[in-house]
Short mmCIF file of C-alpha atoms and ligand atoms in Angstrom, two decimals:
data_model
loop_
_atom_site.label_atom_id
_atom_site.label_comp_id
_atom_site.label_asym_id
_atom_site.label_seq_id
_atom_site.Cartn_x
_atom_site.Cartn_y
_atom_site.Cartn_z
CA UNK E 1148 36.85 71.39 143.84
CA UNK E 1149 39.40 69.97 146.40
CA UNK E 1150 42.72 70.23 146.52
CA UNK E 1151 44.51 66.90 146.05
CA UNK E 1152 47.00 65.90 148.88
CA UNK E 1153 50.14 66.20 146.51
CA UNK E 1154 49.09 70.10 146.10
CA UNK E 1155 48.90 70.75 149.45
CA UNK E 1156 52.01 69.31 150.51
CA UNK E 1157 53.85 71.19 147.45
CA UNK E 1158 52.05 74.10 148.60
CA UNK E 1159 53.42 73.36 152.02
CA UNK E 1160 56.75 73.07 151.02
CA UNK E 1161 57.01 76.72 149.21
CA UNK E 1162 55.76 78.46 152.95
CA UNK E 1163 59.31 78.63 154.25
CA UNK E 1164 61.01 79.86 150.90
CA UNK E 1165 58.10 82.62 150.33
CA UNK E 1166 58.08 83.57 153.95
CA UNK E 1167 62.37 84.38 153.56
CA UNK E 1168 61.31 86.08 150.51
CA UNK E 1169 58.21 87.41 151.61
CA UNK E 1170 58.87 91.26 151.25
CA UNK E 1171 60.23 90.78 147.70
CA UNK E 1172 57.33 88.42 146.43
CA UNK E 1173 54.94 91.45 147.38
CA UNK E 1174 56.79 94.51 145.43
CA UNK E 1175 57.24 92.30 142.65
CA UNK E 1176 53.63 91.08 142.49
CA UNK E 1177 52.63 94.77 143.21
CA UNK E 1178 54.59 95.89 140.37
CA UNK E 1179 53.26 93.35 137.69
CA UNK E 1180 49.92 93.65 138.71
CA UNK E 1181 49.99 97.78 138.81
CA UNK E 1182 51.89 97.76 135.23
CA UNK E 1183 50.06 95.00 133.58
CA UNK E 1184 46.55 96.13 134.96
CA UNK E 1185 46.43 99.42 136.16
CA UNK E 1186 42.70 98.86 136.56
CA UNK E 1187 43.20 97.54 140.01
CA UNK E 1188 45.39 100.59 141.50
CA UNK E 1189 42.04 102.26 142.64
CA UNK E 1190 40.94 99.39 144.78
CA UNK E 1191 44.18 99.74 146.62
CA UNK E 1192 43.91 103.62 147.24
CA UNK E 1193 42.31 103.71 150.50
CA UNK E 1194 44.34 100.92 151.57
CA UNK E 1195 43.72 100.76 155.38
CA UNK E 1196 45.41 97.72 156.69
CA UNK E 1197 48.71 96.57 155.56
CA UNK E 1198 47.36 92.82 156.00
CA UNK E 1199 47.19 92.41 151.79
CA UNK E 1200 50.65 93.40 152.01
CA UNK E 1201 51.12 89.63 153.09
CA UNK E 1202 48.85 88.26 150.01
CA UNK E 1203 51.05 85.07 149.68
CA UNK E 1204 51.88 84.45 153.00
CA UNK E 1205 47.60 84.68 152.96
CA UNK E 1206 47.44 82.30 150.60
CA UNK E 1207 49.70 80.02 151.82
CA UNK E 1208 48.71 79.78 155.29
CA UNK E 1209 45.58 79.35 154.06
CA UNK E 1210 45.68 76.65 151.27
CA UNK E 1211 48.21 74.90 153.89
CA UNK E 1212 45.26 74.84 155.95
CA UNK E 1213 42.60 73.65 153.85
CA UNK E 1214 41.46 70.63 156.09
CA UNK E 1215 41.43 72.86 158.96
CA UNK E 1216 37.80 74.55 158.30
CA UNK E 1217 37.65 76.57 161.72
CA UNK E 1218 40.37 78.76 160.65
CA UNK E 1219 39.23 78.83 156.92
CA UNK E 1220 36.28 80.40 157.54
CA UNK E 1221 37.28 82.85 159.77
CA UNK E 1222 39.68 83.88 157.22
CA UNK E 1223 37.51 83.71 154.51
CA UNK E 1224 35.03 86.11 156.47
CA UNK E 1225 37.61 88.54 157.14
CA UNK E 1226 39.04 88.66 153.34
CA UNK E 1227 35.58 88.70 151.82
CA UNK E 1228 34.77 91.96 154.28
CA UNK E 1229 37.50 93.62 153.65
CA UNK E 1230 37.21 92.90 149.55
CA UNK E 1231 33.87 94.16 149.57
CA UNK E 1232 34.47 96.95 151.34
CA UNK E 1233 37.13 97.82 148.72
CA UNK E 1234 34.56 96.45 145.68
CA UNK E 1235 36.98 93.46 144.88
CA UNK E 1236 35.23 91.71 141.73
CA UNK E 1237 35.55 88.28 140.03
CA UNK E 1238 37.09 89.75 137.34
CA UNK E 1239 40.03 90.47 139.58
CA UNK E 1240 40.97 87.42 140.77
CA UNK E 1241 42.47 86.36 137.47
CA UNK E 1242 44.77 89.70 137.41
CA UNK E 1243 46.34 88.93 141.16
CA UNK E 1244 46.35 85.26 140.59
CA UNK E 1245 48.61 86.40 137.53
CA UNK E 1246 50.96 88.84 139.09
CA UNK E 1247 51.43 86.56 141.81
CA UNK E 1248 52.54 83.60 140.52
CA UNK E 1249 54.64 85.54 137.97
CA UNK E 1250 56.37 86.75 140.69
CA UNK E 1251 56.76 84.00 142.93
CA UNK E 1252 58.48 82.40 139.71
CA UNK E 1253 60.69 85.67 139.24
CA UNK E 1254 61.61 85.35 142.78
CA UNK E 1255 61.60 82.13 143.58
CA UNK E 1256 63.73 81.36 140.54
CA UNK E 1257 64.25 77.12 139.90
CA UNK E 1258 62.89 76.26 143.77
CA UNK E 1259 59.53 77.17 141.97
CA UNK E 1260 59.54 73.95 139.48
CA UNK E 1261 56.85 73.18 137.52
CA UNK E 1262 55.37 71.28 140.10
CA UNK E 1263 55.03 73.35 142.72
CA UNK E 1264 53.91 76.14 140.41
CA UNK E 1265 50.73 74.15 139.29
CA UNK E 1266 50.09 73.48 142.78
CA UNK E 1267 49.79 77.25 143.67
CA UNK E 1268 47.79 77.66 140.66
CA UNK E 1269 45.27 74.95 142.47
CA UNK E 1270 45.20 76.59 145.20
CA UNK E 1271 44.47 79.85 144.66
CA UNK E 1272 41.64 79.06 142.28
CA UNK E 1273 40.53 76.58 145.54
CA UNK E 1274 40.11 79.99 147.83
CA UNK E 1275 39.48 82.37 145.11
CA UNK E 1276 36.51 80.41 144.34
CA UNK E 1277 35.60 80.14 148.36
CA UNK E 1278 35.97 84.08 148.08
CA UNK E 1279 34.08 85.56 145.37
CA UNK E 1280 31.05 83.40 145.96
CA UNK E 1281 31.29 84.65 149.77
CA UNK E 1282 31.70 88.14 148.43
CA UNK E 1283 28.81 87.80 146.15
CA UNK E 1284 25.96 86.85 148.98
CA UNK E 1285 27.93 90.08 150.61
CA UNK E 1286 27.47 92.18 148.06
CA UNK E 1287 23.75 90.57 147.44
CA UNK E 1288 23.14 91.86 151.03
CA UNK E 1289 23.65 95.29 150.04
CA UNK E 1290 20.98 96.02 147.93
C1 HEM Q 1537 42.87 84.40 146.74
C2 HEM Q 1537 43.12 85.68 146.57
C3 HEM Q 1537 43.24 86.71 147.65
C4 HEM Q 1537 43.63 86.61 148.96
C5 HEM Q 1537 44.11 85.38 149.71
C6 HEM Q 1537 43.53 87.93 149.55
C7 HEM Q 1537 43.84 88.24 150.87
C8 HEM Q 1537 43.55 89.43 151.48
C9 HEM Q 1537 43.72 89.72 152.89
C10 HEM Q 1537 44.27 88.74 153.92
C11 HEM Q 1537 43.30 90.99 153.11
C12 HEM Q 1537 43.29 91.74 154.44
C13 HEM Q 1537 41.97 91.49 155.15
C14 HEM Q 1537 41.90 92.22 156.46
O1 HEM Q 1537 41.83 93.45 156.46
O2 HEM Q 1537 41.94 91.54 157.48
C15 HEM Q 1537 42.87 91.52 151.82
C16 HEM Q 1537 42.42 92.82 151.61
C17 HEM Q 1537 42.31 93.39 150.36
N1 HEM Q 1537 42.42 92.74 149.15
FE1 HEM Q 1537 42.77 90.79 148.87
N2 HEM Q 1537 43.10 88.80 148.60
C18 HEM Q 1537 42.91 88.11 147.42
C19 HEM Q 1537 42.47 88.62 146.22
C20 HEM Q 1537 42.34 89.97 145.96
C21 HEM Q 1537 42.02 90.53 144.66
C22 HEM Q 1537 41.74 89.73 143.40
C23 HEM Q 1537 42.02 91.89 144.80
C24 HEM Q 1537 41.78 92.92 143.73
C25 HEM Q 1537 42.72 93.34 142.92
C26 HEM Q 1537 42.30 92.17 146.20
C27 HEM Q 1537 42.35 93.42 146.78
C28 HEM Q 1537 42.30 93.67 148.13
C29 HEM Q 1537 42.10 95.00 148.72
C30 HEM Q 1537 41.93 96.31 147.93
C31 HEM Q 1537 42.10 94.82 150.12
C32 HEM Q 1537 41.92 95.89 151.19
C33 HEM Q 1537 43.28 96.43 151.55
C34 HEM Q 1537 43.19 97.41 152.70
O3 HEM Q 1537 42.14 97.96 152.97
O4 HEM Q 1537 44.24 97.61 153.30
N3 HEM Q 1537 42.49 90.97 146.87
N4 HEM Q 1537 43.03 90.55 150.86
#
C-alpha cells in the first residue's frame, strides 16, 4: 500500500498544529492508551530514551516523508530496534494507532476534520505495516 498524494499533503498540513501541541498530544495519547489497555504499560517500563515521547511528531515526519526512502529506512531501522528490544508486537499497533488518533482529535479539536483524520489513519497503517514486518525478520534473527 501507498499513500495517495491527497494523504500526504493532509498529513502535511497537521505537522505544524501537532508540533504547537506536541506535549499535550503525548499525555493525552499516553493516558488513553495506559487506561484503555493497560497491557502495554510494561513495554514502557524500562523506557530508556525519551524519543517515543515524540510518537506523532515520529509519525508525521515520517509519513511527510514517504517519497524520501533514505531517511525512511533509517528511521524504520532505528524504531524497529528499539521495538524489539522492548518486545513491541503486531498486536500493539492497533492499541497506539487508537490512543493516538483519539487524542489528536481530543486535542486537535475541529482543525482535525474528517479528512485529515482518515489521512492519519493511512498513514500510520502505511509505517506500521513497514514496522512490524521489519520487526518480525528482527525478531526471526533471534532464535
Ligand atoms: C507507527 C507506529 C510507531 C512509531 C512511529 C513509533 C516510533 C518510535 C520511536 C521513534 C521510538 C524511539 C526509537 C529510538 O530509540 O531511537 C520508539 C520506541 C519505542 N516504542 Fe514505538 N512507535 C510506534 C509504535 C509503537 C507501538 C505499537 C508500541 C507498543 C505499545 C511502541 C512502543 C515503543 C517502546 C516501548 C519504545 C522504547 C522506548 C524507550 O526505550 O525509551 N511503539 N517508537
Amino acid at each position: 500500500m501507498n499513500l495517495t498524494p491527497q494523504s500526504i499533503q493532509s498529513i502535511k498540513e497537521t505537522v505544524p498544529l501537532i508540533r504547537a501541541q506536541a506535549e499535550n498530544v503525548t499525555t493525552r495519547m499516553y493516558e488513553i492508551l495506559f487506561t484503555k489497555y493497560p497491557q502495554t504499560k510494561p513495554l514502557f517500563a524500562n523506557a530508556t530514551s525519551d524519543q517515543h515521547k515524540k510518537l506523532a511528531g515520529a509519525i508525521a515526519a515520517f509519513a511527510g516523508n514517504v517519497d524520501n526512502l533514505p531517511m525512511l529506512s533509517a528511521a524504520v531501522e532505528k524504531m524497529a530496534t528499539a521495538h524489539v528490544a522492548t518486545e513491541v508486537k503486531p498486536d500493539h499497533y492497533p492499541m497506539v494507532a487508537d490512543a493516538l488518533i483519539t487524542a489528536m482529535g481530543d486535542v486537535l479539536g475541529d482543525a482535525f476534520t474528517d479528512e485529515r483524520k482518515s489521512a492519519w489513519i493511512e498513514g500510520y497503517t502505511f509505517l506500521a505495516g513497514i514496522l512490524i514486518q521489519r520487526e518480525r525478520q528482527l525478531y526471526a534473527q533471534q532464535n
